[in-house]
Each structure stands twice: as structure tokens, then as C-alpha cells.
mmCIF file of C-alpha atoms in Angstrom:
data_model
loop_
_atom_site.group_PDB
_atom_site.id
_atom_site.type_symbol
_atom_site.label_atom_id
_atom_site.label_comp_id
_atom_site.label_asym_id
_atom_site.label_seq_id
_atom_site.Cartn_x
_atom_site.Cartn_y
_atom_site.Cartn_z
ATOM 1 C CA UNK D 7 17.344 6.559 0.209
ATOM 2 C CA UNK D 8 14.545 5.606 -2.470
ATOM 3 C CA UNK D 9 10.971 6.427 -2.549
ATOM 4 C CA UNK D 10 9.150 5.081 0.396
ATOM 5 C CA UNK D 11 5.756 3.559 -0.729
ATOM 6 C CA UNK D 12 2.772 2.081 1.370
ATOM 7 C CA UNK D 13 1.175 -0.775 -0.370
ATOM 8 C CA UNK D 14 -2.596 -1.198 0.145
ATOM 9 C CA UNK D 15 -4.443 -4.474 -1.274
ATOM 10 C CA UNK D 16 -6.852 -6.977 0.075
ATOM 11 C CA UNK D 17 -4.984 -9.488 -1.562
ATOM 12 C CA UNK D 18 -1.754 -10.840 0.041
ATOM 13 C CA UNK D 19 -0.649 -12.117 -3.334
ATOM 14 C CA UNK D 20 -0.787 -8.904 -5.119
ATOM 15 C CA UNK D 21 0.704 -6.961 -2.178
ATOM 16 C CA UNK D 22 3.642 -9.490 -2.590
ATOM 17 C CA UNK D 23 3.823 -8.838 -6.554
ATOM 18 C CA UNK D 24 3.745 -5.077 -6.037
ATOM 19 C CA UNK D 25 6.338 -5.243 -3.239
ATOM 20 C CA UNK D 26 8.791 -7.244 -5.470
ATOM 21 C CA UNK D 27 8.400 -4.842 -8.360
ATOM 22 C CA UNK D 28 8.792 -1.749 -6.292
ATOM 23 C CA UNK D 29 11.869 -3.193 -4.603
ATOM 24 C CA UNK D 30 13.322 -3.907 -8.000
ATOM 25 C CA UNK D 31 12.907 -0.357 -8.538
ATOM 26 C CA UNK D 32 14.844 0.649 -5.649
ATOM 27 C CA UNK D 33 11.906 1.504 -3.391
ATOM 28 C CA UNK D 34 12.092 1.091 0.399
ATOM 29 C CA UNK D 35 8.607 -0.358 1.261
ATOM 30 C CA UNK D 36 7.364 1.326 4.654
ATOM 31 C CA UNK D 37 4.116 -0.683 5.121
ATOM 32 C CA UNK D 38 1.272 -2.696 3.863
ATOM 33 C CA UNK D 39 -2.363 -2.584 4.595
ATOM 34 C CA UNK D 40 -5.028 -4.978 3.514
ATOM 35 C CA UNK D 41 -7.916 -2.628 4.045
ATOM 36 C CA UNK D 42 -8.721 1.279 3.772
ATOM 37 C CA UNK D 43 -8.946 1.645 7.761
ATOM 38 C CA UNK D 44 -5.333 0.134 8.028
ATOM 39 C CA UNK D 45 -4.176 2.210 5.199
ATOM 40 C CA UNK D 46 -5.278 5.480 6.732
ATOM 41 C CA UNK D 47 -3.642 4.647 10.149
ATOM 42 C CA UNK D 48 -0.556 3.794 8.438
ATOM 43 C CA UNK D 49 -0.493 6.656 6.208
ATOM 44 C CA UNK D 50 -0.673 8.902 9.202
ATOM 45 C CA UNK D 51 1.919 7.075 11.161
ATOM 46 C CA UNK D 52 4.402 6.476 8.484
ATOM 47 C CA UNK D 53 4.090 9.456 6.052
ATOM 48 C CA UNK D 54 4.982 7.525 2.898
ATOM 49 C CA UNK D 55 6.165 9.141 -0.348
ATOM 50 C CA UNK D 56 3.830 6.959 -2.472
ATOM 51 C CA UNK D 57 0.678 4.874 -1.812
ATOM 52 C CA UNK D 58 -0.493 2.019 -4.246
ATOM 53 C CA UNK D 59 -3.982 1.319 -3.439
ATOM 54 C CA UNK D 60 -6.490 -1.318 -4.817
ATOM 55 C CA UNK D 61 -9.571 0.381 -6.374
ATOM 56 C CA UNK D 62 -11.909 -2.553 -5.536
ATOM 57 C CA UNK D 63 -11.662 -3.787 -1.698
ATOM 58 C CA UNK D 64 -14.381 -5.084 0.555
ATOM 59 C CA UNK D 65 -15.901 -2.450 2.692
ATOM 60 C CA UNK D 66 -14.189 0.705 1.267
ATOM 61 C CA UNK D 67 -12.466 0.624 -1.903
ATOM 62 C CA UNK D 68 -9.493 2.725 -2.888
ATOM 63 C CA UNK D 69 -11.492 5.421 -4.686
ATOM 64 C CA UNK D 70 -13.366 6.108 -1.612
ATOM 65 C CA UNK D 71 -10.479 5.782 0.743
ATOM 66 C CA UNK D 72 -8.515 8.570 -1.024
ATOM 67 C CA UNK D 73 -11.646 10.935 -0.657
ATOM 68 C CA UNK D 74 -11.648 10.365 2.928
#
């Protein structure tokens, strides 16, 4: 089984691009979130091996979210 990433980005287009690239590398995407609040919930529930997170998002950006 490959790396299990969680993709976090407010743009559906960017989530799809990231998903495609990670799947080409053999990753099994465990979830996607469009904001930091969703990301924190999914992170706790899914326990991903890796998280890709957008630095600039409405309300709470990626840098602030990882400090939470």
C-alpha cells in the first residue's frame, strides 16, 4: 500500500490536479478538505501519512492550521 495523503485546498481545481499527480506516484488519497476546519476533522478521523495544504485559504490559512 502506498502513502495515504489528505489534500487540503479551497480550490476544487487544485485538489483535482494534486490528486492526479499523487495518484500517478502511487498514493492512495484518503480524503479531501476545502478548509482548515474540515482538514482538522479529517486528519483526526483518517490519520493520513501526508497532508498537502494550501497556504492561502479563506478564514484560516494552511500556516495557521498546522499551528493549531
